[in-house]
PDB file of N, CA and C in Angstrom:
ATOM      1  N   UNK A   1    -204.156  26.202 -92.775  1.00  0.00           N
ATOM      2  CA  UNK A   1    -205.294  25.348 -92.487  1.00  0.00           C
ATOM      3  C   UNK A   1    -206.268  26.022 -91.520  1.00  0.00           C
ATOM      4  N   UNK A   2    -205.996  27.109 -91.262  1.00  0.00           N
ATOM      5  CA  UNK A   2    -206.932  28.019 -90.617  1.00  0.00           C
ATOM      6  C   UNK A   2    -206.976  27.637 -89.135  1.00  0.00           C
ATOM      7  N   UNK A   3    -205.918  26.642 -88.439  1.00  0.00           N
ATOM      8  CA  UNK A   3    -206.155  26.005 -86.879  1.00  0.00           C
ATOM      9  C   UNK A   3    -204.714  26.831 -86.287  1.00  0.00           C
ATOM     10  N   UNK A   4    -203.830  27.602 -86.758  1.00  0.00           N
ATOM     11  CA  UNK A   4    -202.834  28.544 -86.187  1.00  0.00           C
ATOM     12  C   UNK A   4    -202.987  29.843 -86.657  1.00  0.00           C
ATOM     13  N   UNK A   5    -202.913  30.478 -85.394  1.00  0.00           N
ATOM     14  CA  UNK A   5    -202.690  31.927 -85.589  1.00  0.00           C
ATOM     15  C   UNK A   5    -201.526  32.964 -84.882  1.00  0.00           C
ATOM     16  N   UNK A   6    -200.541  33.018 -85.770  1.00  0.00           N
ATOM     17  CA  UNK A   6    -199.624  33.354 -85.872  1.00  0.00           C
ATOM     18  C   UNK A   6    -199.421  35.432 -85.397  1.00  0.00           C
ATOM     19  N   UNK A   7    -198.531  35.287 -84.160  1.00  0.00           N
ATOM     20  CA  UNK A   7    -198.757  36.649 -84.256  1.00  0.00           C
ATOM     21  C   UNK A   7    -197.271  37.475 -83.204  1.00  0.00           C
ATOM     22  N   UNK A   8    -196.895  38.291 -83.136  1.00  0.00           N
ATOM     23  CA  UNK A   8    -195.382  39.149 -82.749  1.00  0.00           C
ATOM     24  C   UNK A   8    -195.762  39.300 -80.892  1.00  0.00           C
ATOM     25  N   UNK A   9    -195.143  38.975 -80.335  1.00  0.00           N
ATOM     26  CA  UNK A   9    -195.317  39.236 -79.057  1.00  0.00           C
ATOM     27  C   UNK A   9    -194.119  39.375 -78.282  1.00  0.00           C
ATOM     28  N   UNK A  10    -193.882  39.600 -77.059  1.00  0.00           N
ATOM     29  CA  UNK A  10    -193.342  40.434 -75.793  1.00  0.00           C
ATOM     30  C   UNK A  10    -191.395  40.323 -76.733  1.00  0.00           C
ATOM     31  N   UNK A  11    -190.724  41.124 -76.488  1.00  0.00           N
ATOM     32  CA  UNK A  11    -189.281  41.010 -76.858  1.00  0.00           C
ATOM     33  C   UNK A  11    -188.928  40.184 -78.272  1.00  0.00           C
ATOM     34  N   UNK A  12    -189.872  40.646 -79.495  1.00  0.00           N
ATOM     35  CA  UNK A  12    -190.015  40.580 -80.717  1.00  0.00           C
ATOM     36  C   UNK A  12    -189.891  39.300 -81.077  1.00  0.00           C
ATOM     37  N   UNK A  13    -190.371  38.215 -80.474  1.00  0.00           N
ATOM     38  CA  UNK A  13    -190.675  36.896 -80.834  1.00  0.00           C
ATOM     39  C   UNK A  13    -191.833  36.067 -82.021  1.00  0.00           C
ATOM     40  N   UNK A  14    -191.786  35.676 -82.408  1.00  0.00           N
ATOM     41  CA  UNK A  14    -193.108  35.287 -83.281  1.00  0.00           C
ATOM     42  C   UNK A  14    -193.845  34.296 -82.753  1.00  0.00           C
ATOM     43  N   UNK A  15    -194.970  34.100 -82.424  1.00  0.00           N
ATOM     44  CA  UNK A  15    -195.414  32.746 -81.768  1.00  0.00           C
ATOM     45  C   UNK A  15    -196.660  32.184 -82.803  1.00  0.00           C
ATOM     46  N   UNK A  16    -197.280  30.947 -82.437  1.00  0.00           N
ATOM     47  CA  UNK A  16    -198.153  30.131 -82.747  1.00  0.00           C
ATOM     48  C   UNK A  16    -199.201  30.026 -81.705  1.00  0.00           C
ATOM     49  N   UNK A  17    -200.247  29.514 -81.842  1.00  0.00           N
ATOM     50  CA  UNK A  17    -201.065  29.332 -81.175  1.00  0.00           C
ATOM     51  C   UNK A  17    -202.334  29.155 -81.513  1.00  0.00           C
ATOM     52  N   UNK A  18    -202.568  27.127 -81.260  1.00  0.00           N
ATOM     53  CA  UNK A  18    -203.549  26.225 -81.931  1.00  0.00           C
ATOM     54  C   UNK A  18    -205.051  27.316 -81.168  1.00  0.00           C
ATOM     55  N   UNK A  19    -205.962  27.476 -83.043  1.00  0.00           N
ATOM     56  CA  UNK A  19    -207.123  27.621 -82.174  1.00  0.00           C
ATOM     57  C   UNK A  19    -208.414  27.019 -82.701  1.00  0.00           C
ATOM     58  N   UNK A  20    -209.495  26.938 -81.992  1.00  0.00           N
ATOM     59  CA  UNK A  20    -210.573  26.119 -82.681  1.00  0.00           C
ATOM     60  C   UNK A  20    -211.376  27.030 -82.393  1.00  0.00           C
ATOM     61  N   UNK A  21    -212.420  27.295 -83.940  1.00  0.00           N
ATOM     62  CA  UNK A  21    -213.196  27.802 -84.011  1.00  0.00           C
ATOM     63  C   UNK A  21    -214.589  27.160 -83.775  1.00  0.00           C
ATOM     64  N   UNK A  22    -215.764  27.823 -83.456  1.00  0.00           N
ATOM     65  CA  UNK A  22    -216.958  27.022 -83.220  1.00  0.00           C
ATOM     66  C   UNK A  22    -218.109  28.069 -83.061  1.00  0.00           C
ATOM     67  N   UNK A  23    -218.573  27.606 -81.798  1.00  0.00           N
ATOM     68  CA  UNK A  23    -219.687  29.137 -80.955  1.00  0.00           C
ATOM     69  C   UNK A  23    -218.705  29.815 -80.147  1.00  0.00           C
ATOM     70  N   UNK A  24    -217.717  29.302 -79.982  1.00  0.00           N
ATOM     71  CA  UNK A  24    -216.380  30.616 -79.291  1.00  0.00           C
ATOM     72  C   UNK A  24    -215.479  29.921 -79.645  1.00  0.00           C
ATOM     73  N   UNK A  25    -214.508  31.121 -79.674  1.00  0.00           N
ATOM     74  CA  UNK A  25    -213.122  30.875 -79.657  1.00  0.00           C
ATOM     75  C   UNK A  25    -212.341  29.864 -78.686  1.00  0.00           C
ATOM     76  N   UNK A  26    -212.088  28.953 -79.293  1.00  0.00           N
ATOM     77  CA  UNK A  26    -210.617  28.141 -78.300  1.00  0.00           C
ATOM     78  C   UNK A  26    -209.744  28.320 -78.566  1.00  0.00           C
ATOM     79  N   UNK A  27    -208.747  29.103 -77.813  1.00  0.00           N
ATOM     80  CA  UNK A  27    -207.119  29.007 -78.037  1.00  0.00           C
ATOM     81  C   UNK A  27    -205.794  28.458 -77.138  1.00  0.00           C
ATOM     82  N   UNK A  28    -205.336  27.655 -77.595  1.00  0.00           N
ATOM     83  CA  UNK A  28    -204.064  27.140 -76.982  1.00  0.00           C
ATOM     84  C   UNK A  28    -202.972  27.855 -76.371  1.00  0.00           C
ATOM     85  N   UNK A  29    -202.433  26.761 -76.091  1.00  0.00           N
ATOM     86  CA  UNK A  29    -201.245  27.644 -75.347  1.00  0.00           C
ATOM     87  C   UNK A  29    -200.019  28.416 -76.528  1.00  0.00           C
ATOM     88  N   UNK A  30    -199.877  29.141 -76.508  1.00  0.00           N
ATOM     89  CA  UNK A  30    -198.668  29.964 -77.739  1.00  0.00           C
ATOM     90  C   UNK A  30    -197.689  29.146 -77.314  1.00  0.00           C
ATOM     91  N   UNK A  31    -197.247  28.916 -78.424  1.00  0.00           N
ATOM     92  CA  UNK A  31    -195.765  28.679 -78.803  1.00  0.00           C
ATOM     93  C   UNK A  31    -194.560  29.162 -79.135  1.00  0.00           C
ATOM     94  N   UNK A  32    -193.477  29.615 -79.211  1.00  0.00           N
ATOM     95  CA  UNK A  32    -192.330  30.450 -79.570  1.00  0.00           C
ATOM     96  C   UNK A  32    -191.878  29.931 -80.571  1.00  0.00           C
ATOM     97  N   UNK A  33    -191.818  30.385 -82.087  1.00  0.00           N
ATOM     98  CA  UNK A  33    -191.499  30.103 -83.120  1.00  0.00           C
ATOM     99  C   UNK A  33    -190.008  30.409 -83.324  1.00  0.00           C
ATOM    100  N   UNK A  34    -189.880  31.632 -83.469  1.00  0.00           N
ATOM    101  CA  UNK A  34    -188.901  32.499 -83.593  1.00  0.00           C
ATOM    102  C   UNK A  34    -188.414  33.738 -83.137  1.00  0.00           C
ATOM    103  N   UNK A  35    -187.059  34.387 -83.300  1.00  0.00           N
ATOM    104  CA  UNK A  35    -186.940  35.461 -82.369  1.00  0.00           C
ATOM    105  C   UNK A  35    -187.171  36.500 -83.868  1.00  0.00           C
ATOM    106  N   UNK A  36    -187.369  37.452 -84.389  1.00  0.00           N
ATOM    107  CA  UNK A  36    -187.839  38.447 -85.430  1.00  0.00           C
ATOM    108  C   UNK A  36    -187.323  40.071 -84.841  1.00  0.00           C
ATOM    109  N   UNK A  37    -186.626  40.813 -85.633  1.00  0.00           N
ATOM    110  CA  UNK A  37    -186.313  41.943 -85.931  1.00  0.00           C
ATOM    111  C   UNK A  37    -186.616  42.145 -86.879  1.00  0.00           C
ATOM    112  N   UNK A  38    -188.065  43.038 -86.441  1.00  0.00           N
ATOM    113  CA  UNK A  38    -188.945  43.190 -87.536  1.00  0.00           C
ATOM    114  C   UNK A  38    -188.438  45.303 -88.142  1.00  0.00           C
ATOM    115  N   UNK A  39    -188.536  45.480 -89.316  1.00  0.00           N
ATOM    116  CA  UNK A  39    -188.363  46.427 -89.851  1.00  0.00           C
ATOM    117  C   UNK A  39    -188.943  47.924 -89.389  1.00  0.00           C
ATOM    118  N   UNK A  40    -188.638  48.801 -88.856  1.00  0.00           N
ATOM    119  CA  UNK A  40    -190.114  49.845 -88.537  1.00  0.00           C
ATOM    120  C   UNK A  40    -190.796  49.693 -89.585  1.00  0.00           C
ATOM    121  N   UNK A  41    -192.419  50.309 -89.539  1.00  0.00           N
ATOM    122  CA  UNK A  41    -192.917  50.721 -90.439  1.00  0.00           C
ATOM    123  C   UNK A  41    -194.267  51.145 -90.024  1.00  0.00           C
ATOM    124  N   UNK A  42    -194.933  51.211 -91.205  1.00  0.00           N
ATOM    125  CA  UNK A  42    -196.335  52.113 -90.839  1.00  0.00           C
ATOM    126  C   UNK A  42    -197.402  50.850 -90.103  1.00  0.00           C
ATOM    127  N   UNK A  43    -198.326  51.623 -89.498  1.00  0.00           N
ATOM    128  CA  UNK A  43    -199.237  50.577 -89.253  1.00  0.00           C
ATOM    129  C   UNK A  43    -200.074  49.718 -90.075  1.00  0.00           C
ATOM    130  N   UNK A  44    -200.086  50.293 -91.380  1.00  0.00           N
ATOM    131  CA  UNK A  44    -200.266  49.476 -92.337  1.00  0.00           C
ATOM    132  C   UNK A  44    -199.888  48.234 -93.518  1.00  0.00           C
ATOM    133  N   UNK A  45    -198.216  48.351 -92.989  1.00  0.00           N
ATOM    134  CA  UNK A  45    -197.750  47.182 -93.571  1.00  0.00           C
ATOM    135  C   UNK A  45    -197.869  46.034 -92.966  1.00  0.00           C
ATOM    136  N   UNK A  46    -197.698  45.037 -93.664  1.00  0.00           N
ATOM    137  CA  UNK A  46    -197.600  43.594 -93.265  1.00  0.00           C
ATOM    138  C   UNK A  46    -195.890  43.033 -92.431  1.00  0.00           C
ATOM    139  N   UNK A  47    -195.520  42.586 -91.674  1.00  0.00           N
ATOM    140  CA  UNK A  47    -194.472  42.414 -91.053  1.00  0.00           C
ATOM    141  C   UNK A  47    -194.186  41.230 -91.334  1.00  0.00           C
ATOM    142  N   UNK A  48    -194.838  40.458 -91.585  1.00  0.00           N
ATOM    143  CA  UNK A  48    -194.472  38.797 -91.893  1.00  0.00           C
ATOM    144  C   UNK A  48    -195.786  38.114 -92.181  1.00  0.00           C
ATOM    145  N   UNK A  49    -195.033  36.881 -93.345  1.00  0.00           N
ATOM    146  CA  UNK A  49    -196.470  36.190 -93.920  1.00  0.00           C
ATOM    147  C   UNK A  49    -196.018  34.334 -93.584  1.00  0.00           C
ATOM    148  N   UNK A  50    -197.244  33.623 -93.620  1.00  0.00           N
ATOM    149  CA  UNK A  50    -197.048  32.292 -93.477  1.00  0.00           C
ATOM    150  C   UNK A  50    -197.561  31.711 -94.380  1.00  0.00           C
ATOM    151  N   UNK A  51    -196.916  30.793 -94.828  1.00  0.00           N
ATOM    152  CA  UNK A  51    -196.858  29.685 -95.926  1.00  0.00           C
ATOM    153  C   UNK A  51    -198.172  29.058 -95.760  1.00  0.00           C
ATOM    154  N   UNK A  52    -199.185  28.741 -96.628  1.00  0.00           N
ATOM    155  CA  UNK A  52    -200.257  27.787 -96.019  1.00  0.00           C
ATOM    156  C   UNK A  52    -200.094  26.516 -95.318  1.00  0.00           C
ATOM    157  N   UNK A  53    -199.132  25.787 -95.706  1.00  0.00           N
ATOM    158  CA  UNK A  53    -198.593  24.701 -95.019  1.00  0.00           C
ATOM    159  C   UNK A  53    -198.400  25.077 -93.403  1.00  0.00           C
ATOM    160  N   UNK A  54    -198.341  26.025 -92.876  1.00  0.00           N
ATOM    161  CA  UNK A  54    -197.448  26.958 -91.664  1.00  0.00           C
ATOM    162  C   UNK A  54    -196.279  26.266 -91.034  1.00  0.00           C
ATOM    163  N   UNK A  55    -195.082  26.571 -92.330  1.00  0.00           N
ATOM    164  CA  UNK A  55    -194.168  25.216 -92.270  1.00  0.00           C
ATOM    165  C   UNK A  55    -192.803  26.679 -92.817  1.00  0.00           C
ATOM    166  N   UNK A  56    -193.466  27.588 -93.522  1.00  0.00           N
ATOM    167  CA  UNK A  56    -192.477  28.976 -94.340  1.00  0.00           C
ATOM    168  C   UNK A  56    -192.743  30.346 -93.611  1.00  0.00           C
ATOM    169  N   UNK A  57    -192.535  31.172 -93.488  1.00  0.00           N
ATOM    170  CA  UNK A  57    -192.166  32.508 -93.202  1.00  0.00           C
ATOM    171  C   UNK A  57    -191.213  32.999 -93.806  1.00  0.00           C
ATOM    172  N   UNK A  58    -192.090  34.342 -94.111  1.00  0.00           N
ATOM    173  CA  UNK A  58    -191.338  35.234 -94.555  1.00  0.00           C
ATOM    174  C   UNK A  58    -191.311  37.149 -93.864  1.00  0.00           C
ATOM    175  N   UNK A  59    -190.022  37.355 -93.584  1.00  0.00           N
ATOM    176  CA  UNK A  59    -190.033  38.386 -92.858  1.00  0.00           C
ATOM    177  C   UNK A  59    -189.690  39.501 -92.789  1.00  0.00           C
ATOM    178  N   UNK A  60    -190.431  40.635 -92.579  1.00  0.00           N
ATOM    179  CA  UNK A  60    -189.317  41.871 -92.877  1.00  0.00           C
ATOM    180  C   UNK A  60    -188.761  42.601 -92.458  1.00  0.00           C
ATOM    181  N   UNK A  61    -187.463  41.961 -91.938  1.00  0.00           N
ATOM    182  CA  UNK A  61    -186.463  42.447 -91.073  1.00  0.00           C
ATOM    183  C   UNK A  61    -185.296  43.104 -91.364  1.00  0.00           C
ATOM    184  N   UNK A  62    -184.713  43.960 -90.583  1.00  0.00           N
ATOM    185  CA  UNK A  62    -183.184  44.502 -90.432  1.00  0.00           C
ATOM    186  C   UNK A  62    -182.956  43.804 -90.968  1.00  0.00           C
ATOM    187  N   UNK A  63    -181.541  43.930 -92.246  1.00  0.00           N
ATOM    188  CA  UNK A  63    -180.254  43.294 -92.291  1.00  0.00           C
ATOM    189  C   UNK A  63    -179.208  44.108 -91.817  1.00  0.00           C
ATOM    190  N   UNK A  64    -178.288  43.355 -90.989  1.00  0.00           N
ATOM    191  CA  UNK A  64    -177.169  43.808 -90.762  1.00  0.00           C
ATOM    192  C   UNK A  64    -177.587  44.571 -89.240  1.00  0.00           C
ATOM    193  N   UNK A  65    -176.216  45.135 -88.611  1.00  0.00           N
ATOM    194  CA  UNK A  65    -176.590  45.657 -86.874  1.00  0.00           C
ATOM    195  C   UNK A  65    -177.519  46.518 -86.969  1.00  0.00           C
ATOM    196  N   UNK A  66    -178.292  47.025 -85.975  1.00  0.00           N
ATOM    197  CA  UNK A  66    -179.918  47.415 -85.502  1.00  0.00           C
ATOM    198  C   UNK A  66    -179.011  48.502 -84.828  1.00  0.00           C
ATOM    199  N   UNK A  67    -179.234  49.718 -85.289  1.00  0.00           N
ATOM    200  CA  UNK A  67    -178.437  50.475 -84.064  1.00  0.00           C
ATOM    201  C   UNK A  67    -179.143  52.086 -84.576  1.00  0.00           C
ATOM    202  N   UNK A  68    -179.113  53.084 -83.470  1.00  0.00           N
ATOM    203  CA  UNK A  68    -179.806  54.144 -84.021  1.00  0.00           C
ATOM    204  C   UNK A  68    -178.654  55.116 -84.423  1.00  0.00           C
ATOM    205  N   UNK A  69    -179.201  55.732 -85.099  1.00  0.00           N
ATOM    206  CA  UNK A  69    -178.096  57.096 -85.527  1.00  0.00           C
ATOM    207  C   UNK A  69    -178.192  57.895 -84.005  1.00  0.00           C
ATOM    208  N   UNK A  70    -177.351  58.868 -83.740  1.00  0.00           N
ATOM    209  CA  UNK A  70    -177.054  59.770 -82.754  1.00  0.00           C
ATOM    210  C   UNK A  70    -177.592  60.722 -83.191  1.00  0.00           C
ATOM    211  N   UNK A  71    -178.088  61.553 -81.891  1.00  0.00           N
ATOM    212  CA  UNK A  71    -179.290  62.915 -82.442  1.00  0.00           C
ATOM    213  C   UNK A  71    -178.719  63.765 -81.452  1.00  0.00           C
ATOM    214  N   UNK A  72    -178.587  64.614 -82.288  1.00  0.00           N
ATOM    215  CA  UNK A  72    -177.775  66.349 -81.313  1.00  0.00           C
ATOM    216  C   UNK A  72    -178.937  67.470 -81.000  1.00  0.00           C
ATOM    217  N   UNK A  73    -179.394  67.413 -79.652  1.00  0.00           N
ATOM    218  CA  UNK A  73    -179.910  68.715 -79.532  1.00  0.00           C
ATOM    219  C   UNK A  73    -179.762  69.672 -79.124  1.00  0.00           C
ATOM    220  N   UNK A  74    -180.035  70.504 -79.527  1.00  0.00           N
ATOM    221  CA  UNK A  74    -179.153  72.211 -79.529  1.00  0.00           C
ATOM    222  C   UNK A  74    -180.642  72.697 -78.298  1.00  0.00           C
ATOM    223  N   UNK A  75    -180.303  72.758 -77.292  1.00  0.00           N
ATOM    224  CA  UNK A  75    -181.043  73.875 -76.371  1.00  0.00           C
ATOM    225  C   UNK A  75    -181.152  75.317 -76.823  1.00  0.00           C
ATOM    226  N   UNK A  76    -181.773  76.145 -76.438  1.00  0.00           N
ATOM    227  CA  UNK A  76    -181.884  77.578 -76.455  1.00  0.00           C
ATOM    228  C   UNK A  76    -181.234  78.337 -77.528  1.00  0.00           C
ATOM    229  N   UNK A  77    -181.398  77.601 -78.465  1.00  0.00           N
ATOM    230  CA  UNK A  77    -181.117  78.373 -79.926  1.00  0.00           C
ATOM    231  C   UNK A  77    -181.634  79.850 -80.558  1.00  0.00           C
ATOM    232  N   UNK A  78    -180.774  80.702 -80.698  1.00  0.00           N
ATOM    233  CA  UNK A  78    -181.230  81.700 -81.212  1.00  0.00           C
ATOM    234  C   UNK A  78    -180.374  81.866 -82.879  1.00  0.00           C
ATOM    235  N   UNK A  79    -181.435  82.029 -84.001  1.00  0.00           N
ATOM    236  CA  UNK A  79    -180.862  82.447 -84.875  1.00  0.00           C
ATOM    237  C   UNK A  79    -179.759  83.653 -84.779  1.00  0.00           C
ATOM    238  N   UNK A  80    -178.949  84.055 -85.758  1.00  0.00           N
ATOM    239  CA  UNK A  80    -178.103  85.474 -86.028  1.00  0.00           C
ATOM    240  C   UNK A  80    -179.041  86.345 -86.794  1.00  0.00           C
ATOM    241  N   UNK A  81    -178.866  87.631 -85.746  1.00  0.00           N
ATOM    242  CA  UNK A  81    -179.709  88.202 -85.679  1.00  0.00           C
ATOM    243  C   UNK A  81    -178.908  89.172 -87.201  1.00  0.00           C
ATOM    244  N   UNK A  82    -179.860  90.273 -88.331  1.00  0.00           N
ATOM    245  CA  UNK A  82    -178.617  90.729 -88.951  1.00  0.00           C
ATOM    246  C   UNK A  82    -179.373  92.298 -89.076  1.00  0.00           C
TER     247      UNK A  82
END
């Protein structure tokens, strides 16, 4: 209905927040919708969409534990020399 605008903020939360349009912007106080583990990705994807009703979400998150692989770095590497 074009009066919420929905957007990812501090410790990957999703919030709301009533606004009225006019000769300026009015915006409300945000709301906390949900908590979201959102997927990496490029700056060009979409991370989550809302239902026109703003009643659905849909999201694109991790399934399953969030955890990083382990990374080995080798200091002062020299190839074999032949």
């Amino acid at each position: 209905d074009e009066k919420e605008l929905y957007y990812v903020g501090p410790q990957e939360r999703l919030f709301a927040v009533g606004i009225e349009a006019g000769s300026t912007l009015k915006a409300g106080i945000p709301t906390p919708i949900m908590s979201v583990e959102l997927k990496p990705s490029r700056d060009d994807e979409r991370q989550y969409d809302v239902a026109s009703d703003g009643k659905s979400f849909i999201v694109n998150s991790l399934v399953g534990p969030s955890h990083s692989l382990p990374m080995t770095v080798v200091q002062h590497w020299e190839p074999d020399r032949q």
